[in-house]
PDB file of C-alpha atoms and ligand atoms in Angstrom:
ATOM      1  CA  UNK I   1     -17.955-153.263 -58.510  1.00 36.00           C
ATOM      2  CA  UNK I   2     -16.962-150.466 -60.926  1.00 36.00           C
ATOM      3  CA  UNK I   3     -14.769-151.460 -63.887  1.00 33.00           C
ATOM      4  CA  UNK I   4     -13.059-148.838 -66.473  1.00 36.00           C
ATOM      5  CA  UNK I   5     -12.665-149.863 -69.684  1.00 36.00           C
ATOM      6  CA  UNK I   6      -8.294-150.261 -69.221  1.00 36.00           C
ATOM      7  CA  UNK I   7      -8.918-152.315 -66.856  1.00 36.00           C
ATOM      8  CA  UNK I   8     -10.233-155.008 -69.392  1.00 32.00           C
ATOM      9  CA  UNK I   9      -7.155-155.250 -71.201  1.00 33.00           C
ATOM     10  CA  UNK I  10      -5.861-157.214 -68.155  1.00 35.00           C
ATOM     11  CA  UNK I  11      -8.508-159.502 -67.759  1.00 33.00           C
ATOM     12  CA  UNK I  12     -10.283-161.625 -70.305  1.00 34.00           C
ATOM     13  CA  UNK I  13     -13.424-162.438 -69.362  1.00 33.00           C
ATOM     14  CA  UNK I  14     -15.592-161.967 -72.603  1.00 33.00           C
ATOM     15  CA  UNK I  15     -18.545-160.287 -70.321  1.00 34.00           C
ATOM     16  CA  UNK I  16     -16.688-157.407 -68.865  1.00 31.00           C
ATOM     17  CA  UNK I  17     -15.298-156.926 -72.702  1.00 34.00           C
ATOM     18  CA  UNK I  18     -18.869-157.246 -74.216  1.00 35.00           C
ATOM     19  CA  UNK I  19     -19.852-154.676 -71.090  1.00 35.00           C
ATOM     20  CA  UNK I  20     -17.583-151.914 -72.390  1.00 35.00           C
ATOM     21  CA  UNK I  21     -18.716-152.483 -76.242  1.00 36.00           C
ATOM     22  CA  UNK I  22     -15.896-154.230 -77.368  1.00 37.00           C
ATOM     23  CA  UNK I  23     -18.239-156.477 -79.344  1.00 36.00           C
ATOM     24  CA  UNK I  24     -21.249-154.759 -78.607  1.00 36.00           C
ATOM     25  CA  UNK I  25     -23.771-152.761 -80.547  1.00 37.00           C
ATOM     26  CA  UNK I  26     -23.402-149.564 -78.148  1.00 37.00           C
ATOM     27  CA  UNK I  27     -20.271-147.260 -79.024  1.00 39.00           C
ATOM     28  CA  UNK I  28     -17.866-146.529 -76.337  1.00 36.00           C
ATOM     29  CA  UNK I  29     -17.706-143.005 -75.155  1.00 38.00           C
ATOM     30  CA  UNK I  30     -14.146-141.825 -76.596  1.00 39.00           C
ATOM     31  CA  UNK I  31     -11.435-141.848 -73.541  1.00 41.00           C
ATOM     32  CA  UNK I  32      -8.105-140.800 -74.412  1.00 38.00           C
ATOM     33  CA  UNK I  33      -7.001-142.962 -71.080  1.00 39.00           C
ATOM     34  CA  UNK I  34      -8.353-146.265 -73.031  1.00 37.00           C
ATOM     35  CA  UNK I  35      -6.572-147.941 -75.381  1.00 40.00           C
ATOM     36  CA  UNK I  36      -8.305-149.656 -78.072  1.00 41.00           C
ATOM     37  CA  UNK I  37      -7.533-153.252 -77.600  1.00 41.00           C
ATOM     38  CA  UNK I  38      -8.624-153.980 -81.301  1.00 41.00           C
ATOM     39  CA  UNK I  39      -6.455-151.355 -82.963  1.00 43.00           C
ATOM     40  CA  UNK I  40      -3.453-150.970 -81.052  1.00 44.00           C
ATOM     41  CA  UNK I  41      -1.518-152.781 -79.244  1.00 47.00           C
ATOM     42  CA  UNK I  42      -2.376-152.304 -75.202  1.00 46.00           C
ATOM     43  CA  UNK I  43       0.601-151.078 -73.604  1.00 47.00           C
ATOM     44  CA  UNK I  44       0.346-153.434 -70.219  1.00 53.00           C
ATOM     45  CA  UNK I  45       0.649-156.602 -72.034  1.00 47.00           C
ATOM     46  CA  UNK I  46       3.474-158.581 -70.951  1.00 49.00           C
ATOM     47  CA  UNK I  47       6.142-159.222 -73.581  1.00 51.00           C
ATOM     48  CA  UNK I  48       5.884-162.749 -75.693  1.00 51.00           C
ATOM     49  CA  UNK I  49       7.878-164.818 -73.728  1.00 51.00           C
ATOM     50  CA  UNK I  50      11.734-164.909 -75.559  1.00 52.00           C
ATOM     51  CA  UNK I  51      13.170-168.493 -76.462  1.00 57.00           C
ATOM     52  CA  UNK I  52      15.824-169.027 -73.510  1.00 51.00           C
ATOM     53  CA  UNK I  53      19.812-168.932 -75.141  1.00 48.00           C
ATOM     54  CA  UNK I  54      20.447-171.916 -75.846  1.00 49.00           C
ATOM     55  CA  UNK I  55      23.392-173.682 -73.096  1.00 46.00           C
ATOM     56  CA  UNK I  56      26.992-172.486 -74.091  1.00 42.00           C
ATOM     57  CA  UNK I  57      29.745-175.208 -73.241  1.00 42.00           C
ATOM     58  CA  UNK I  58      31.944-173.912 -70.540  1.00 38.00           C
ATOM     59  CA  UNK I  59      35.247-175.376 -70.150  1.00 36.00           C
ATOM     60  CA  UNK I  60      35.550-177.960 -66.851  1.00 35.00           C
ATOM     61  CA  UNK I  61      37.968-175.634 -63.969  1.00 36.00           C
ATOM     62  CA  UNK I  62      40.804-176.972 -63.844  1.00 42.00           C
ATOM     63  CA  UNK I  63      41.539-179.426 -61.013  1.00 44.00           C
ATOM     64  CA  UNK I  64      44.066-177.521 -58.902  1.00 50.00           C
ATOM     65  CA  UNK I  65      44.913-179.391 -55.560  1.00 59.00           C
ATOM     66  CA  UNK I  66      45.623-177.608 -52.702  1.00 76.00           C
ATOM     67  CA  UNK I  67      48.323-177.310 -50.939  1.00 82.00           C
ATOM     68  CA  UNK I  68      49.637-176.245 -47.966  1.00 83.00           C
ATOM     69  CA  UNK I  69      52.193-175.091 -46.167  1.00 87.00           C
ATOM     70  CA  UNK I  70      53.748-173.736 -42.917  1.00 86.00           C
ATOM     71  CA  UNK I  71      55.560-170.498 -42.774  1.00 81.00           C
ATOM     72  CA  UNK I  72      58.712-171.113 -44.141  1.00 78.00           C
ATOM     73  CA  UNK I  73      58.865-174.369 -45.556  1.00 87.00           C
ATOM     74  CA  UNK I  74      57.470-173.873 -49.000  1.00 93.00           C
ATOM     75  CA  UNK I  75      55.800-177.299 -48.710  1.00 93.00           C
ATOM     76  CA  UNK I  76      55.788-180.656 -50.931  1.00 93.00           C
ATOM     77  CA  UNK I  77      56.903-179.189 -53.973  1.00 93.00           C
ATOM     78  CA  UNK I  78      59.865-177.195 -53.235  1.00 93.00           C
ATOM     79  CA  UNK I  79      61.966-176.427 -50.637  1.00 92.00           C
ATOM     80  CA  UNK I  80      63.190-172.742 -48.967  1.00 91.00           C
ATOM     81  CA  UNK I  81      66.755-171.631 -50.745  1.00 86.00           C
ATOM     82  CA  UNK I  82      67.374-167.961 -49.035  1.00 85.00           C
ATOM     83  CA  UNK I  83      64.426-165.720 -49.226  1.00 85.00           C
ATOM     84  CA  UNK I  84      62.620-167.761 -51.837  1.00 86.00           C
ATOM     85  CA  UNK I  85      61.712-171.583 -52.540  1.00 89.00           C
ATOM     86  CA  UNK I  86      63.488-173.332 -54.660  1.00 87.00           C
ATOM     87  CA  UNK I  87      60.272-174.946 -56.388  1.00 88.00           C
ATOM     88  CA  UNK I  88      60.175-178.228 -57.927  1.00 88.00           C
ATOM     89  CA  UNK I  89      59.614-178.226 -62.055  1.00 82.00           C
ATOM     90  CA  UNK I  90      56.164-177.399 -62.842  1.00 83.00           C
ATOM     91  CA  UNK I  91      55.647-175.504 -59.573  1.00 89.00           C
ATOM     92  CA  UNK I  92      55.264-172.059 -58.691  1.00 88.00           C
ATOM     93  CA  UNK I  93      56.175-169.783 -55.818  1.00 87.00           C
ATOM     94  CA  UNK I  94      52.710-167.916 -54.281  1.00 85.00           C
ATOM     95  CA  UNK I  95      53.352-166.445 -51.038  1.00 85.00           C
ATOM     96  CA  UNK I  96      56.172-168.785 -49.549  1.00 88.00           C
ATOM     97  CA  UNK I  97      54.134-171.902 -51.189  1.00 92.00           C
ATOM     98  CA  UNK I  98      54.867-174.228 -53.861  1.00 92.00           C
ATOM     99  CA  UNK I  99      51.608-174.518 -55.760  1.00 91.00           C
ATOM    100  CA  UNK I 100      50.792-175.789 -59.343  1.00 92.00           C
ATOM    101  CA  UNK I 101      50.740-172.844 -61.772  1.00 90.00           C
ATOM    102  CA  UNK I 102      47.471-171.486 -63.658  1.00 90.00           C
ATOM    103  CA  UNK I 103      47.135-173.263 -67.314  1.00 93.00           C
ATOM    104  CA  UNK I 104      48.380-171.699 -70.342  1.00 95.00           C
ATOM    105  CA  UNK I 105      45.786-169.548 -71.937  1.00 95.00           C
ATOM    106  CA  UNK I 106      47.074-170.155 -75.171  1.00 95.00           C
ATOM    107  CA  UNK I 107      48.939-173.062 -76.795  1.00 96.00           C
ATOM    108  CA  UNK I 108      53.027-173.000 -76.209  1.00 97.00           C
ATOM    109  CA  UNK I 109      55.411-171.632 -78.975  1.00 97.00           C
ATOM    110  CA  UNK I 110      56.723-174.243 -81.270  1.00 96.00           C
ATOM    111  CA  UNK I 111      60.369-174.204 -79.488  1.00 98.00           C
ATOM    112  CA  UNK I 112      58.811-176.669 -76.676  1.00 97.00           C
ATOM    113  CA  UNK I 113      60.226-178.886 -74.951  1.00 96.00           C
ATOM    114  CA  UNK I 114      62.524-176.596 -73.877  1.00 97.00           C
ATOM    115  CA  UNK I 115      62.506-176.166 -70.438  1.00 94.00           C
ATOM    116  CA  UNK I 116      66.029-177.454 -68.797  1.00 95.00           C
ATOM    117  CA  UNK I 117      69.829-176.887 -69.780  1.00 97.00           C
ATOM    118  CA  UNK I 118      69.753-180.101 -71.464  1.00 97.00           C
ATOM    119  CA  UNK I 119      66.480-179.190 -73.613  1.00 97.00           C
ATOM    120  CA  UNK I 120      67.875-175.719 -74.528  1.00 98.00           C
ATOM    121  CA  UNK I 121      67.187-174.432 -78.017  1.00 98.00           C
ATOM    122  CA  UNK I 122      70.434-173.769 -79.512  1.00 98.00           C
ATOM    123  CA  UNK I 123      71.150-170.075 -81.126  1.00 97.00           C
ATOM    124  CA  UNK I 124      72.997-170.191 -84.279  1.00 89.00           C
ATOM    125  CA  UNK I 125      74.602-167.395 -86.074  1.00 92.00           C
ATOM    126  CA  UNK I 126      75.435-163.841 -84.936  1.00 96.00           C
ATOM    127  CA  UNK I 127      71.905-162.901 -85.149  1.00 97.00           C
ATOM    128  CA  UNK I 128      68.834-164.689 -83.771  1.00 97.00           C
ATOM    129  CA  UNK I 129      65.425-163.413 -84.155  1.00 97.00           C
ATOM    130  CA  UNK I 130      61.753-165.102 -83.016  1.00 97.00           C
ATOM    131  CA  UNK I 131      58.853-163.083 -83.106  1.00 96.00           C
ATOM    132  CA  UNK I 132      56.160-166.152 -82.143  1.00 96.00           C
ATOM    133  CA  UNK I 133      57.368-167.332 -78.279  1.00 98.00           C
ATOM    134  CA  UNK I 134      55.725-167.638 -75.186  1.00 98.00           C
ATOM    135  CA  UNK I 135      56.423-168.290 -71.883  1.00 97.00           C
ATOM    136  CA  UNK I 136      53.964-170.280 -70.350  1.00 96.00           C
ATOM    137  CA  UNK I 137      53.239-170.382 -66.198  1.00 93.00           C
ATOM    138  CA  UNK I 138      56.053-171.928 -64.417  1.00 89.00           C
ATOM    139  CA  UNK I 139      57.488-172.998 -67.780  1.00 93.00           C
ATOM    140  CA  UNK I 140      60.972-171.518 -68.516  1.00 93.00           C
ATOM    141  CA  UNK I 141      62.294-170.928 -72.388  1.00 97.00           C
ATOM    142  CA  UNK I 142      65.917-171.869 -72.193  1.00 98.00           C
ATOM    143  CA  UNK I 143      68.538-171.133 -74.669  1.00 98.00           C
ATOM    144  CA  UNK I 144      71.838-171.856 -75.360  1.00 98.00           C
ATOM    145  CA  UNK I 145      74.142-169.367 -76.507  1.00 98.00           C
ATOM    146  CA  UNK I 146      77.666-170.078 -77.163  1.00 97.00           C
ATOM    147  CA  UNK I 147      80.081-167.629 -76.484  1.00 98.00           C
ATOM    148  CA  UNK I 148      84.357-167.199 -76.713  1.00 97.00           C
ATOM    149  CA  UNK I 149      85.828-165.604 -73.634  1.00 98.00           C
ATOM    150  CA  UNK I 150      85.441-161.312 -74.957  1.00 98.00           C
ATOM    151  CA  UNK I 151      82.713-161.820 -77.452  1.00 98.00           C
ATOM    152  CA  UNK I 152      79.498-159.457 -76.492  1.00 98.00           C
ATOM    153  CA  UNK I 153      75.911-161.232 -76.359  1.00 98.00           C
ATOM    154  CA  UNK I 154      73.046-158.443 -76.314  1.00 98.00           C
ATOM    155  CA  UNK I 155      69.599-160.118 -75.712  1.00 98.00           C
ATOM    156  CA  UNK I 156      66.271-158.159 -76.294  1.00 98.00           C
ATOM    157  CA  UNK I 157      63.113-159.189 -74.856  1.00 98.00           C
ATOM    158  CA  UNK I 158      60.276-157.588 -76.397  1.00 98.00           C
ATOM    159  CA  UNK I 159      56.723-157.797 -74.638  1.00 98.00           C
ATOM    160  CA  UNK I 160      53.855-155.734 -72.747  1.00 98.00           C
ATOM    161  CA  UNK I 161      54.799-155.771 -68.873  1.00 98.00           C
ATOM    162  CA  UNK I 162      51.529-155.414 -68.674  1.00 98.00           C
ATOM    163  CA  UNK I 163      50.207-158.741 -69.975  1.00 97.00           C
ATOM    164  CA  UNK I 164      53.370-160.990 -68.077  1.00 97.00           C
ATOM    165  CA  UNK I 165      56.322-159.894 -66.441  1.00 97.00           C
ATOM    166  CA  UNK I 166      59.475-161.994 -68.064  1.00 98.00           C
ATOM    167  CA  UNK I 167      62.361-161.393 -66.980  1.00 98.00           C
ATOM    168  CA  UNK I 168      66.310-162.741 -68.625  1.00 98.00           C
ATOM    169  CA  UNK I 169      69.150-164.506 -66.701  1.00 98.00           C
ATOM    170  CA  UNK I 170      72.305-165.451 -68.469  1.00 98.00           C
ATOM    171  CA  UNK I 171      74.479-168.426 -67.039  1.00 98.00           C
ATOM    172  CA  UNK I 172      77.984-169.788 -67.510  1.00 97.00           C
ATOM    173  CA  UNK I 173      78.688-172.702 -69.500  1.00 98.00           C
ATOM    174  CA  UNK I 174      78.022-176.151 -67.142  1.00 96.00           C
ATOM    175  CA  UNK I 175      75.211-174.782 -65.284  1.00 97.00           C
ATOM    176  CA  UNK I 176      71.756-177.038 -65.004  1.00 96.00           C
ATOM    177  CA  UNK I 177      70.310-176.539 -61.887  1.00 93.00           C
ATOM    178  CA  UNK I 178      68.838-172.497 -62.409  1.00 92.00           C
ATOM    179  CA  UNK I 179      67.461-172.034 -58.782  1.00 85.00           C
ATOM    180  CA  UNK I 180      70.691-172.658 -57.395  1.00 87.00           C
ATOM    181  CA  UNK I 181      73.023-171.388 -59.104  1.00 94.00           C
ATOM    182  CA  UNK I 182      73.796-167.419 -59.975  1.00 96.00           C
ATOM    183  CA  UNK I 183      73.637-165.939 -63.055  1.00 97.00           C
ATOM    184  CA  UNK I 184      76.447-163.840 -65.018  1.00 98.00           C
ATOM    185  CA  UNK I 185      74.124-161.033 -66.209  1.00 98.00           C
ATOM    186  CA  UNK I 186      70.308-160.188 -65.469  1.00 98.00           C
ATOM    187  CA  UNK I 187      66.925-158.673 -66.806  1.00 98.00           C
ATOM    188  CA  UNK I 188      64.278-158.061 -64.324  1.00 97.00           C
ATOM    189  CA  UNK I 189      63.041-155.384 -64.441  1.00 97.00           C
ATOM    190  CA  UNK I 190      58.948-154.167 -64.518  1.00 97.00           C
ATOM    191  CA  UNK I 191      58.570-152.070 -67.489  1.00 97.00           C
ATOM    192  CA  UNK I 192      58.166-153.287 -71.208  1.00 98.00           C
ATOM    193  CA  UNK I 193      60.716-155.250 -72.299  1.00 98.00           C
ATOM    194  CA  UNK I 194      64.060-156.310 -71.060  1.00 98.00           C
ATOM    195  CA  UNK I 195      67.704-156.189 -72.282  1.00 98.00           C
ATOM    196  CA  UNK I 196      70.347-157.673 -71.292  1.00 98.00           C
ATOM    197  CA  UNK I 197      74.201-157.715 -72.469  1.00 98.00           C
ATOM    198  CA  UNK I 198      76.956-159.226 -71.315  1.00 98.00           C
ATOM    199  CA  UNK I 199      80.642-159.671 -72.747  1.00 98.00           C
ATOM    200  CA  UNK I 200      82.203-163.652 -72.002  1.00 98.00           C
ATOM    201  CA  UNK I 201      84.696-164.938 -69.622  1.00 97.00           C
ATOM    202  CA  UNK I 202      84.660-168.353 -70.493  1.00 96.00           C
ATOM    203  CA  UNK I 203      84.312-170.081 -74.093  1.00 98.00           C
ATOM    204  CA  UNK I 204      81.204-172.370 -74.022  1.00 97.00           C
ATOM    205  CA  UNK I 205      77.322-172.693 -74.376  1.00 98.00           C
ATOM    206  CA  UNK I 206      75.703-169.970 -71.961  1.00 98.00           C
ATOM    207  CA  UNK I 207      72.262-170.827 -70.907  1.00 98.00           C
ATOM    208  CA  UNK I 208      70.014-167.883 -70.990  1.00 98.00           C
ATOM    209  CA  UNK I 209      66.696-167.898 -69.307  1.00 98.00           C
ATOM    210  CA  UNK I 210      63.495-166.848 -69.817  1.00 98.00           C
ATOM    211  CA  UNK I 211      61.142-166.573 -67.348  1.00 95.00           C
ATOM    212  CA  UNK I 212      57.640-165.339 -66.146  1.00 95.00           C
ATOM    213  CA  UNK I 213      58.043-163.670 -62.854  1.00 93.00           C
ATOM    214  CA  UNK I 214      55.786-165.376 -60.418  1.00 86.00           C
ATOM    215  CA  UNK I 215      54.618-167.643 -62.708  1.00 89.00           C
ATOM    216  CA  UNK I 216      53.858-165.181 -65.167  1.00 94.00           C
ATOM    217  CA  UNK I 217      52.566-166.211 -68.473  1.00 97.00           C
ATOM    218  CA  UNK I 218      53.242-164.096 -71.668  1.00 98.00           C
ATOM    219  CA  UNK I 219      53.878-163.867 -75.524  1.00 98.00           C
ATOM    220  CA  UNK I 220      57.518-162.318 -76.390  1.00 98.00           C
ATOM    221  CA  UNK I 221      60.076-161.859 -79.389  1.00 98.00           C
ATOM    222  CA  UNK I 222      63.642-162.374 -78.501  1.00 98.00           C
ATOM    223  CA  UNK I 223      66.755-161.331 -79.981  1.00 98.00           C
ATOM    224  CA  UNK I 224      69.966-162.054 -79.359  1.00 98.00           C
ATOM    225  CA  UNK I 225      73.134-160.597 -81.263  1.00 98.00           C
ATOM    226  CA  UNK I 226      77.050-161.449 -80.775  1.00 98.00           C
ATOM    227  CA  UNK I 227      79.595-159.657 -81.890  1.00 98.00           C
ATOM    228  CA  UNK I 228      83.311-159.879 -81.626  1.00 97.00           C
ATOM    229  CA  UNK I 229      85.724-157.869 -79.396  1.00 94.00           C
TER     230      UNK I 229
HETATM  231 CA1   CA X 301      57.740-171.555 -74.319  1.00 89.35          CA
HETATM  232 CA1   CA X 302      60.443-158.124 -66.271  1.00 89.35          CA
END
């Protein structure tokens, strides 16, 4: 069997080295196709073997049941109202289906609870800023806003459509049950931002609504100015 001297470099049997001079008296011819095993290091060794990454804690999924439903029912956790479900709190519509909503990917705004008519953060003054909310999935921000009958309420939402779509509703004084019940004024549309304005027709706390369109989860600032006829 005929060896070349490269080949060595992959083996290590100390004869075929001491055949090729590597420890022998007899000098090697020079070949530029050899590489010199004690000089340099040979090319066709494999790498030194890395330390693996060490294992990186990866939240648990979250534990979403499934649910189904048949076509036009909306299922266990809501029921059909019109061309949409009427979905029960902490549900979400997804194609006809009440289903749990994903998890918030960040903590909620400091507002919380304040999810239902009777939760609603009241607005005080003529001028209401908050630059720090967030609508979390299937979690409305409600606010109450009270109004005389002619006085103008203005209400800026400001966000990236493209991280969440929230939309506004504005409704009369009384009103608790949202998914039934139709708003005064409305802001939903699917660009940045929304705005809405409306002037009163009743004195009273208005509840305005904030809301992530399909369970739509997103950071905002909201704004809301009254002024006088
Ligand atoms: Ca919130
Ligand atoms: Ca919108």
């Amino acid at each position: 069997m005929m060896f070349r001297c490269r080949d060595l470099i992959m083996v290590s049997s100390l004869s075929l080295l001491q055949a090729c001079g590597a420890s022998g008296s007899a000098p090697v011819a020079a070949d530029a196709s050899v590489v010199d095993a004690g000089s340099a290091a040979p090319l066709d060794v494999a790498p030194a073997p890395v330390d693996a990454p060490a294992p990186v804690d990866v939240p648990a999924a979250r534990d979403v049941p499934t649910v189904t439903c048949a076509p036009g029912d909306c299922g266990p956790h809501g029921h059909s109202h019109g061309d949409h479900c009427d979905c029960d709190p902490g549900f979400i519509e997804r194609d006809g289906c009440c289903v749990p909503p994903p998890a918030c990917s960040q903590p909620d705004d400091d507002l919380e609870e304040n999810d239902s008519a009777a939760q609603a953060t009241p607005v005080e003054g003529s001028n209401f800023v908050r630059r720090d909310l967030r609508v979390c999935p299937a979690d409305l921000d409600v606010f109450s806003v009270t109004l005389r009958t002619g006085q103008r309420v203005q209400v800026d939402a400001r966000f990236s459509h493209a991280d969440g779509d929230l939309d506004l509703y504005l409704f009369n004084p009384g009103t608790t049950n949202f998914g039934h019940s139709a708003p005064v004024a409305r802001a939903d549309g699917s660009t940045d931002n929304e705005r809405l304005s409306f002037t009163a027709r009743r004195n009273g706390a208005h509840r305005l609504v904030v809301l992530g369109f399909e369970g739509a989860e997103n950071g905002y600032e909201l704004e809301i100015n009254v002024t006088d006829p």
